[in-house]
Amino acid sequence: MSMSKISTLLDRIYESDLPSGADLEQALALENQAELDELFGFADQVREKYCGGGIFLRGIIEFSNFCDKECFYCGINKNNRKLSRYRMKEDELLKSVEYLASAHIKTVVLQSGEDQDLDPLWLKDVISQIKSRFGLAVTISVGERSAADYQLWKQAGVDRYLLKMETLDEDLYNSMHPKMSFKQRLCCLDNLRKLGYQVGTGNIIGLPGQSLKTISRDILFFKQGNFDMLGIGPFIPHQETRFSVFPGAQALLVLKTIALTRIVTKNTHLPATTALGSLDQDYRPAGLRCGANVLMPNFTPQPYRKLYQIYPGKKCIDEPVGSCNFCLESMSKENDRFIDYGQGDSLKLRKVGLNV
Ligand code: SAM
C-alpha cells in the first residue's frame, strides 16, 4: 500500500467514532517495514498526545496459583497435576506489598487463579490493610466472582479490576473455556463497571482459531467499552495444556494490535505486558514505542514466583524481588520516556454500565 493510502486509512480509523472492521483488518495486515513504521509512529503520537511521556508502574503479586478452570492455554489450569499449588498467607502478602511500596510503586495488582475457595472476607481484610497501611491503589484480578464479592471488595476500597475477555469471538471463547460462558464473563465486566471500578480487560493474540477478523472485533469491543485499561499479550504455548501443540504468537501481530488499540481508544492505559517481554526477545520496548504506557514489575516472592507459570519462559522468573526498578528506568530512558511514580488512575471520564 502506498504511504498516502496508509496515512488516509489510519486517519479514518483515528477519527471515526466506530471504525469499520474492514479498515482495522487492513491495518492489521500491514507487513513491510515502511508500512509498520507509519502505523507505529502514528500510534506513538496518539499516545504522546493523550497520555504524555510517562510510564506507569503496576507491581503485581501473584498470591495463589489454585485454579478451578480448565482454560486450554493456561499453565495453571486445574488439570495440570504436575504443578505444586500455593496460597500466600496474609502476612507474607503484606510483606510483599510493603516491599513494593518501598520501591515507590503506587499500584499493587493482586492476582490469582480462579479459586472458589478464596475467602472473600480474607481478601477484604487484605485490601483494608493495604489501604490503611500503605495507601496504594489496588487492582484485583481473581476472575469471575459474584456481584456480592465484587461489591464487598469495592467497599473495602479496591480501585480497579482486571478481567480479560481473551477473545471477543463468542464461539472461539466457548471452545477453549470448558464449563465457562462468554456471556457470564461479559456480565461480570458489566457488574464491575456498575459498581464503580476502573475496569480493565484485554485479549490474547495468536490463539488457535483466531484471525485478523476476530482481532479486529476485539479492537472494536475495546473501543465501544471505553475501558480504563486493556492488556494485550501474546499466546505462549505451555506444555501441560491442551494447546501445547500450537505455535505461539508472532510478536509483530501483538504490536500491531497494541498500536491500533491505542489509535482507537486514545487514552486507555495499555501495558507492554510481561508476556510480550517473554518471547524470543524482550519486545516490551517495542510495545512502548507503538502505544503502550504501562509496565508491570513482578513482586511475587520466591518460591511462589516460579510456580505461577501461566506460560513458560516468563520474564524475570529468577530475578530477586524488587530488582525491576533499575531495569525499567533504563528501558524508559532508552526510549526517551520516564517512569511516572504517580498512582496512574484512569484517564477516562467515568461512565456506568458497559457501552456495548
Ligand atoms: N484468573 C484470573 C482471570 O481469569 O482473570 C487471572 C489469572 S489468569 C492466569 C491471567 C491471564 O493470564 C489471563 O487473563 C490470560 O490472558 C493469561 N494467560 C494464561 N495463559 C496464557 C498463555 N499460555 N499465554 C499467554 N497468556 C496467558
PDB file of C-alpha atoms in Angstrom, residues 36 81 83 86-87 117 135 137 152 154 193 198 202-203 206 225-226 268 301 305-306 308 337 355:
ATOM      1  CA  LEU A  36       4.849  -0.662  10.014  1.00  0.00           C
ATOM      2  CA  ARG A  81      -1.346 -32.023  38.132  1.00  0.00           C
ATOM      3  CA  LEU A  83       2.227 -28.083  39.353  1.00  0.00           C
ATOM      4  CA  TYR A  86       0.297 -22.417  46.798  1.00  0.00           C
ATOM      5  CA  ARG A  87      -1.713 -19.735  48.560  1.00  0.00           C
ATOM      6  CA  ASP A 117     -12.065 -21.446  47.861  1.00  0.00           C
ATOM      7  CA  GLY A 135      -2.427   3.944  50.796  1.00  0.00           C
ATOM      8  CA  ALA A 137      -4.178   1.970  44.521  1.00  0.00           C
ATOM      9  CA  LEU A 152     -17.583  -6.291  49.227  1.00  0.00           C
ATOM     10  CA  LYS A 154     -15.190  -2.297  46.314  1.00  0.00           C
ATOM     11  CA  ARG A 193     -18.400  -1.232  35.843  1.00  0.00           C
ATOM     12  CA  GLN A 198     -11.906   1.227  36.964  1.00  0.00           C
ATOM     13  CA  GLY A 202      -7.973  -7.493  27.117  1.00  0.00           C
ATOM     14  CA  ASN A 203      -7.166 -10.352  24.799  1.00  0.00           C
ATOM     15  CA  GLY A 206      -2.229 -15.859  18.462  1.00  0.00           C
ATOM     16  CA  GLY A 225     -16.478  -0.449  26.075  1.00  0.00           C
ATOM     17  CA  ASN A 226     -14.450   2.694  26.827  1.00  0.00           C
ATOM     18  CA  THR A 268      -6.751   3.926  27.685  1.00  0.00           C
ATOM     19  CA  PRO A 301       8.305 -13.598  46.216  1.00  0.00           C
ATOM     20  CA  ARG A 305       7.063 -16.784  41.524  1.00  0.00           C
ATOM     21  CA  LYS A 306       8.407 -19.896  39.826  1.00  0.00           C
ATOM     22  CA  TYR A 308       2.946 -19.052  38.754  1.00  0.00           C
ATOM     23  CA  ARG A 337      10.371   8.331  28.216  1.00  0.00           C
ATOM     24  CA  ASN A 355     -21.455   0.725  26.478  1.00  0.00           C
TER      25      ASN A 355
END
